Coordinates of C-alpha atoms and ligand atoms in Angstrom, one line a residue:
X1 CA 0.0 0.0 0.0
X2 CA 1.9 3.3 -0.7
X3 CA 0.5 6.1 1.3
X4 CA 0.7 9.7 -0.6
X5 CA 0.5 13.1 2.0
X6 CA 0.1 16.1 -0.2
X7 CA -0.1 19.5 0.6
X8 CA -3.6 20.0 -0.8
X9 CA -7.0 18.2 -2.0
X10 CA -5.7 19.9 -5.5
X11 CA -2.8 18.5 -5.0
X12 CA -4.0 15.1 -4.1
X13 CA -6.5 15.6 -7.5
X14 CA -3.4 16.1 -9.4
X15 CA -1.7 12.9 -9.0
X16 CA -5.1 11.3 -8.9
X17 CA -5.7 12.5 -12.4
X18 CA -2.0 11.1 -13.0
X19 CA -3.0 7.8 -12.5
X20 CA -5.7 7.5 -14.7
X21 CA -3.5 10.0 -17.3
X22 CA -0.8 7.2 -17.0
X23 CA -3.4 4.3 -17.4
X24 CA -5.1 6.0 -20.7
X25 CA -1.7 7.1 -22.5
X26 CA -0.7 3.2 -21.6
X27 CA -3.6 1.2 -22.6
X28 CA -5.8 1.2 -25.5
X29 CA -8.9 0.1 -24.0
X30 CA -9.4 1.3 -20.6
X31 CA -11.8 0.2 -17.9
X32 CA -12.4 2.4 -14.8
X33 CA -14.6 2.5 -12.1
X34 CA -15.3 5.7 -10.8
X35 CA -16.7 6.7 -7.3
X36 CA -19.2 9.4 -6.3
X37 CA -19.1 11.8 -3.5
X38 CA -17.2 15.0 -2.9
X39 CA -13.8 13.5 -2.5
X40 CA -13.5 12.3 -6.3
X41 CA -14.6 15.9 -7.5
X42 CA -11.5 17.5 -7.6
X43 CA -9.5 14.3 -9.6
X44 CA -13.1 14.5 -12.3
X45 CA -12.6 18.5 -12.5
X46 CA -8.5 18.0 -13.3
X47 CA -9.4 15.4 -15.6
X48 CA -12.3 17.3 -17.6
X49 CA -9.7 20.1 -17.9
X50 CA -6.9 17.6 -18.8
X51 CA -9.0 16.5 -21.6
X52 CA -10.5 20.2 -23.0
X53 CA -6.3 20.4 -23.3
X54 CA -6.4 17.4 -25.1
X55 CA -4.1 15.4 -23.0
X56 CA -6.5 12.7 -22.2
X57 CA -9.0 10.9 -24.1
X58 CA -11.6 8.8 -22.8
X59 CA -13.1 7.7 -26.0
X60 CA -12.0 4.0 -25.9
X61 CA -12.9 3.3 -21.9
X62 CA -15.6 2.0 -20.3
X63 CA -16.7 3.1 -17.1
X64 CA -18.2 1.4 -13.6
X65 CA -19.8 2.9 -11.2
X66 CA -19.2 1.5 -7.7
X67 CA -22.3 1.5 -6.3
X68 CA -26.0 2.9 -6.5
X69 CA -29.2 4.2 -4.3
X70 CA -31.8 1.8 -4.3
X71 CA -35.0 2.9 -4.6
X72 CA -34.9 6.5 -6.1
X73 CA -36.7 6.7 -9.2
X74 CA -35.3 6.4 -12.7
X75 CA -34.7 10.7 -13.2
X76 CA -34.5 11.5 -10.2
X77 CA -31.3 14.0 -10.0
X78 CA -29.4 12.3 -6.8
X79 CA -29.7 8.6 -8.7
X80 CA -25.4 8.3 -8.7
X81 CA -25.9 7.8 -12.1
X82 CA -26.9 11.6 -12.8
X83 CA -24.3 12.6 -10.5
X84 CA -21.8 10.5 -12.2
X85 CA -22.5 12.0 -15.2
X86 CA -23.2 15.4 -14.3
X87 CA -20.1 16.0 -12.6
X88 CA -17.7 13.7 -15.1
X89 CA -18.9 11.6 -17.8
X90 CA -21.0 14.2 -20.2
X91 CA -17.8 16.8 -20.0
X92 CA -15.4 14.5 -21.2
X93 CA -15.5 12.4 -24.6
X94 CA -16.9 9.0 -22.4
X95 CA -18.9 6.5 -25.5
X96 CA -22.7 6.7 -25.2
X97 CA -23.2 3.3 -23.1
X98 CA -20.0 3.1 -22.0
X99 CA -21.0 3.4 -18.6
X100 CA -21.9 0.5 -16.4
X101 CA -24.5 1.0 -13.0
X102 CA -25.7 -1.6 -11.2
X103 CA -29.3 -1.7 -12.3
X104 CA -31.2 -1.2 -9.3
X105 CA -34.8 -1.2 -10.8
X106 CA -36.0 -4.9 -11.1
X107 CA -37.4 -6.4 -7.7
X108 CA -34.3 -9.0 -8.1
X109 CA -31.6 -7.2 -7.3
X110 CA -29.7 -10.4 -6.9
X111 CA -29.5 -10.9 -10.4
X112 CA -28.9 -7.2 -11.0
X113 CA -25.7 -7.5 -8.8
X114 CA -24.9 -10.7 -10.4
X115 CA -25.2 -8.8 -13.7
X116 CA -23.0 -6.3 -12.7
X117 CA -20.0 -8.8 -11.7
X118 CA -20.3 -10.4 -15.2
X119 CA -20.4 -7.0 -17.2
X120 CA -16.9 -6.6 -15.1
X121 CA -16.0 -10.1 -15.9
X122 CA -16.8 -8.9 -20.0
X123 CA -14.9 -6.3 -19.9
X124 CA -11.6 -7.9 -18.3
X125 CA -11.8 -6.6 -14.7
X126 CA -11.3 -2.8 -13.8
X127 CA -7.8 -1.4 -14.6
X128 CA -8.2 1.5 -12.3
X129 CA -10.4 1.8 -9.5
X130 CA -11.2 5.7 -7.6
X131 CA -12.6 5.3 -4.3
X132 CA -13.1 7.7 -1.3
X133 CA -13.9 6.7 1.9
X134 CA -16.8 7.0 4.8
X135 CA -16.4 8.2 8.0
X136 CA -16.9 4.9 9.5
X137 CA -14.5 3.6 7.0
X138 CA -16.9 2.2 4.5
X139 CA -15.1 1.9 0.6
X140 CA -18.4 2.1 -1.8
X141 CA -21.5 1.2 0.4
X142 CA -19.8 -1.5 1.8
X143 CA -21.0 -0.4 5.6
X144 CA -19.1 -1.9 8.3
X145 CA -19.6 -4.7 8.8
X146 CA -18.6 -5.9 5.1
X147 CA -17.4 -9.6 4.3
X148 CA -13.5 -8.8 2.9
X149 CA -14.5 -11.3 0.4
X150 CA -18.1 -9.8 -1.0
X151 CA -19.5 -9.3 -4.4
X152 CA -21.9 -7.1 -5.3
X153 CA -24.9 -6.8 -3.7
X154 CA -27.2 -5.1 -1.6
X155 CA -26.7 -3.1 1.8
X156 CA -28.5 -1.6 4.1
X157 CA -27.2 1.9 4.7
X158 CA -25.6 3.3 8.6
X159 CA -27.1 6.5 9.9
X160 CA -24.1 8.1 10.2
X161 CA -23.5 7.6 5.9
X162 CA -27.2 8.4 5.7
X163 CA -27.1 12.0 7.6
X164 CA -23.8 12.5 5.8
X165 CA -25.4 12.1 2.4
X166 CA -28.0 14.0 3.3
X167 CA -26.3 17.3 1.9
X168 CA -27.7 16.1 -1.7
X169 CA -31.0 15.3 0.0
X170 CA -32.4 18.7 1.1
X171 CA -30.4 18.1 4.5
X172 CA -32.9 15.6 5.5
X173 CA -31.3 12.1 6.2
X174 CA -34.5 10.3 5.8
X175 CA -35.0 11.0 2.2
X176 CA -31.6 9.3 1.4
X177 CA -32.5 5.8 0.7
X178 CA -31.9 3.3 3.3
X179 CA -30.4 0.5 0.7
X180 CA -27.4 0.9 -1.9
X181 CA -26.1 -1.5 -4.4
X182 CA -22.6 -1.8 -4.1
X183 CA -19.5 -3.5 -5.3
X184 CA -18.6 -6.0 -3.0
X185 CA -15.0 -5.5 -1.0
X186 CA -14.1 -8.5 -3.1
X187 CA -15.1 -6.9 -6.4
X188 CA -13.1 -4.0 -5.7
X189 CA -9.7 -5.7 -4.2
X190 CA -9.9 -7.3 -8.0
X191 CA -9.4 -4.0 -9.7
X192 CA -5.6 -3.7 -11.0
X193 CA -4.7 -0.4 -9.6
X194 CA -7.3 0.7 -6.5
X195 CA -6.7 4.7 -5.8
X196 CA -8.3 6.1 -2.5
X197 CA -8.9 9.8 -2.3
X198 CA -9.4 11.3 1.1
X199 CA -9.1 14.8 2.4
X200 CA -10.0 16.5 5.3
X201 CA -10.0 16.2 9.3
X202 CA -13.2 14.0 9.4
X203 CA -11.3 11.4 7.3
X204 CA -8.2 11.4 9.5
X205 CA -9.6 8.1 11.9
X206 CA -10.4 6.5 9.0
X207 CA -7.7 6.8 7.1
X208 CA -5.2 6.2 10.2
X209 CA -7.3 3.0 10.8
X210 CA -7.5 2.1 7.4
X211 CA -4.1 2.0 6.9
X212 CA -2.4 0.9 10.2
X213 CA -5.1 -0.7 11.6
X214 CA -6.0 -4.1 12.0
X215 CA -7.7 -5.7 8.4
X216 CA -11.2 -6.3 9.5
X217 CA -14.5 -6.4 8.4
X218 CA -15.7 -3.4 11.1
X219 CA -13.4 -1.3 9.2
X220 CA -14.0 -1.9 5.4
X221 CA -11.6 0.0 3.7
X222 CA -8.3 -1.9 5.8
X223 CA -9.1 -4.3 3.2
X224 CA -6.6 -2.6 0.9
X225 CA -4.0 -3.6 2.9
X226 CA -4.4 -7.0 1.2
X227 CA -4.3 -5.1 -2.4
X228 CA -1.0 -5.2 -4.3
X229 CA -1.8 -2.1 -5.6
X230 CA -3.4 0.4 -3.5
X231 CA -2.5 4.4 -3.6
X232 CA -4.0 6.0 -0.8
X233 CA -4.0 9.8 -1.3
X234 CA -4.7 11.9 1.7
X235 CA -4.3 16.0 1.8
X236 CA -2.6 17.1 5.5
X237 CA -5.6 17.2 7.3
X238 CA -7.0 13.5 6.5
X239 CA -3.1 12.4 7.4
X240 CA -3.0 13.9 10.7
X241 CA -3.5 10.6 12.5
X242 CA -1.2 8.4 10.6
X243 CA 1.7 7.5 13.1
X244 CA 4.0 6.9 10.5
X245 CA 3.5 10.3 8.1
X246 CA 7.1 11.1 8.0
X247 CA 8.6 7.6 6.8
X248 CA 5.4 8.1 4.2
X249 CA 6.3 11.0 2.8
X250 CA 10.6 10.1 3.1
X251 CA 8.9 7.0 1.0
X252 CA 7.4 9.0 -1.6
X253 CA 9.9 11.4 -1.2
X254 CA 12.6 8.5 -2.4
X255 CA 10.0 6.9 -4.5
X256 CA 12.4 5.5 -7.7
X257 CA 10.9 7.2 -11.4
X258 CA 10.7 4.2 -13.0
X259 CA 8.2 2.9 -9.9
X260 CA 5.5 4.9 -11.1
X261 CA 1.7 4.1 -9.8
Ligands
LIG301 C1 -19.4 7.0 -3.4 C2 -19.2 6.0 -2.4 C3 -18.8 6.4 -1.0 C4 -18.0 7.7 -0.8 C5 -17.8 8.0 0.7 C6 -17.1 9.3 0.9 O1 -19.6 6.3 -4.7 O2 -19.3 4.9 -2.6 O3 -18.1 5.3 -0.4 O4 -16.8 7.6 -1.4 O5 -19.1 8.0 1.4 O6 -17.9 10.3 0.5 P1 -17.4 11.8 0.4 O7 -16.3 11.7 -0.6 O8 -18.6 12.6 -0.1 O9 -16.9 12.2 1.7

C-alpha cells in the first residue's frame, strides 16, 4: 500500500488524475470505475480540464460505477448515475453506453448484482479503481460490517453515511435511501490499480485505521491492505492521525521514477 500526503486536495487531485493519465496514454482500452461523492470531484474536475487540453481521451474506456441508491426513481437527479455523469462523464468524450451502473430497478436485485460482476468479468476486470472513503471507513456502500470477500450486492445503509449524504437530499437524512447496491469488497480488491482519495480532518480516523489498523470487516476500507496495488492519497488534514506520516512521505519522497503508480 503506498501512502501519498500532499499539501492539498488539488494537489491530491493532481496525482489522482495522474494515474488515470498514465493508465489512458498506456492502454488502448481502458476500464475504470469511478466513485461518487465530494472526494473524487476534484480528480473528475483535473481530468475534464486535462482532456479540453487534449491530454487525455476517454473515448475508448468504459466506465463502472461503484455503487448505486436503491429505490430512487429512474430521473431522479441524486440517482449516482446523474451525479456520475453530471459531474464527469457528459464533460469528457466518455462513448454513449459506455457506462456500467448496477441496475437497481427490477425487484431481483440479486441478479442485477450478479449482472454487474459479469459485465466486469466482460470487460476484463477494472484497470483503475477511484474510491473515497466514509467516515466509518466504508469503501463504496460497503458499511461496516462488510465480508473482505463480498461481491456485489445489496446493503442496508448506517445512519451516520445516511445523515452525511443527506447534503444532496435537502439536509434531511431520511430522504436518502436506506439501501445501496454496491460492489462488494471482493469486487473492488480485483481491480488492478485501487486509488483512495481522502481529504480533510473527518477522514483522518479512517484513514489512520485504514491504513495501520488491524484488516477487519468493522473497518471496510483496511481491506486494501491486502491489495498489491493500492494508492492512498490523503491531503494534511486527513493524514493527521497516521503515526507513520514522516517515513510516508521520506517513502514518496525517495520513490524511484521508473516505480511509477
Ligand atoms: C461513493 C461512495 C462512498 C463515498 C464515501 C465518501 O460512490 O461509494 O463510499 O466515497 O461515502 O464520500 P465523500 O467523498 O462525499 O466524503
Amino acid at each position: 500500500m503506498e501512502i501519498v500526503i500532499t499539501g492539498s486536495a488539488r494537489e491530491a487531485a493532481i496525482i489522482a488524475a495522474d494515474a488515470f493519465e498514465r493508465l489512458l496514454w498506456g492502454t488502448d482500452r481502458a476500464v475504470i470505475g469511478l466513485a461518487t461523492g465530494s472526494s473524487p470531484l476534484p480528480t473528475y474536475h483535473e481530468l475534464i480540464e486535462r482532456h479540453g487540453n487534449g491530454r487525455v481521451s476517454f473515448a475508448r474506456t468504459r466506465v463502472f460505477l461503484l455503487d448505486e441508491y436503491v429505490g430512487l426513481g429512474p430521473e431522479h437527479p441524486q440517482l449516482l448515475r446523474s451525479f456520475i455523469e453530471r459531474e464527469f462523464i457528459d464533460q469528457v468524450d466518455v462513448p454513449a453506453n459506455a457506462l456500467v451502473v448496477p441496475q437497481c430497478g427490477p425487484a431481483d436485485l440479486a441478479s442485477a448484482a450478479e449482472t454487474y460482476e459479469r459485465r466486469i468479468a466482460n470487460a476484463g476486470g477494472i484497470d483503475l479503481q477511484l474510491l473515497g472513503i466514509g467516515r466509518n471507513g466504508h469503501i463504496g456502500f460497503n458499511e461496516p460490517p462488510s465480508s473482505l470477500v463480498s461481491r456485489t450486492r445489496l446493503k442496508t445503509l448506517t445512519t451516520a453515511t445516511r445523515q452525511d449524504n443527506a447534503r444532496f437530499f435537502g439536509n434531511d437524512p431520511d430522504m436518502v435511501p436506506l439501501h445501496g447496491i454496491t460492489q462488494g469488497i471482493g469486487t473492488i480488491l480485483e481491480a488492478r490499480h485501487v486509488v483512495l482519495v481522502a481529504t480533510g480532518e473527518a477522514k483522518s480516523e479512517p484513514i489512520a485505521k485504514a491504513v495501520e489498523g488491524p484488516v477487519t470487516a468493522m473497518m471496510p476500507a483496511s481491506a486494501l491492505q491486502l491489495h498489491p496495488h493500492a494508492t492512498v492519497i490523503v491531503d494534511e488534514a486527513a493524514g493527521q492521525q497516521l503515526r507513520h506520516a514522516d517515513y510516508y512521505r521520506e517513502i514518496y519522497r525517495n520513490k524511484p521514477v521508473w516505480q511509477h503508480f
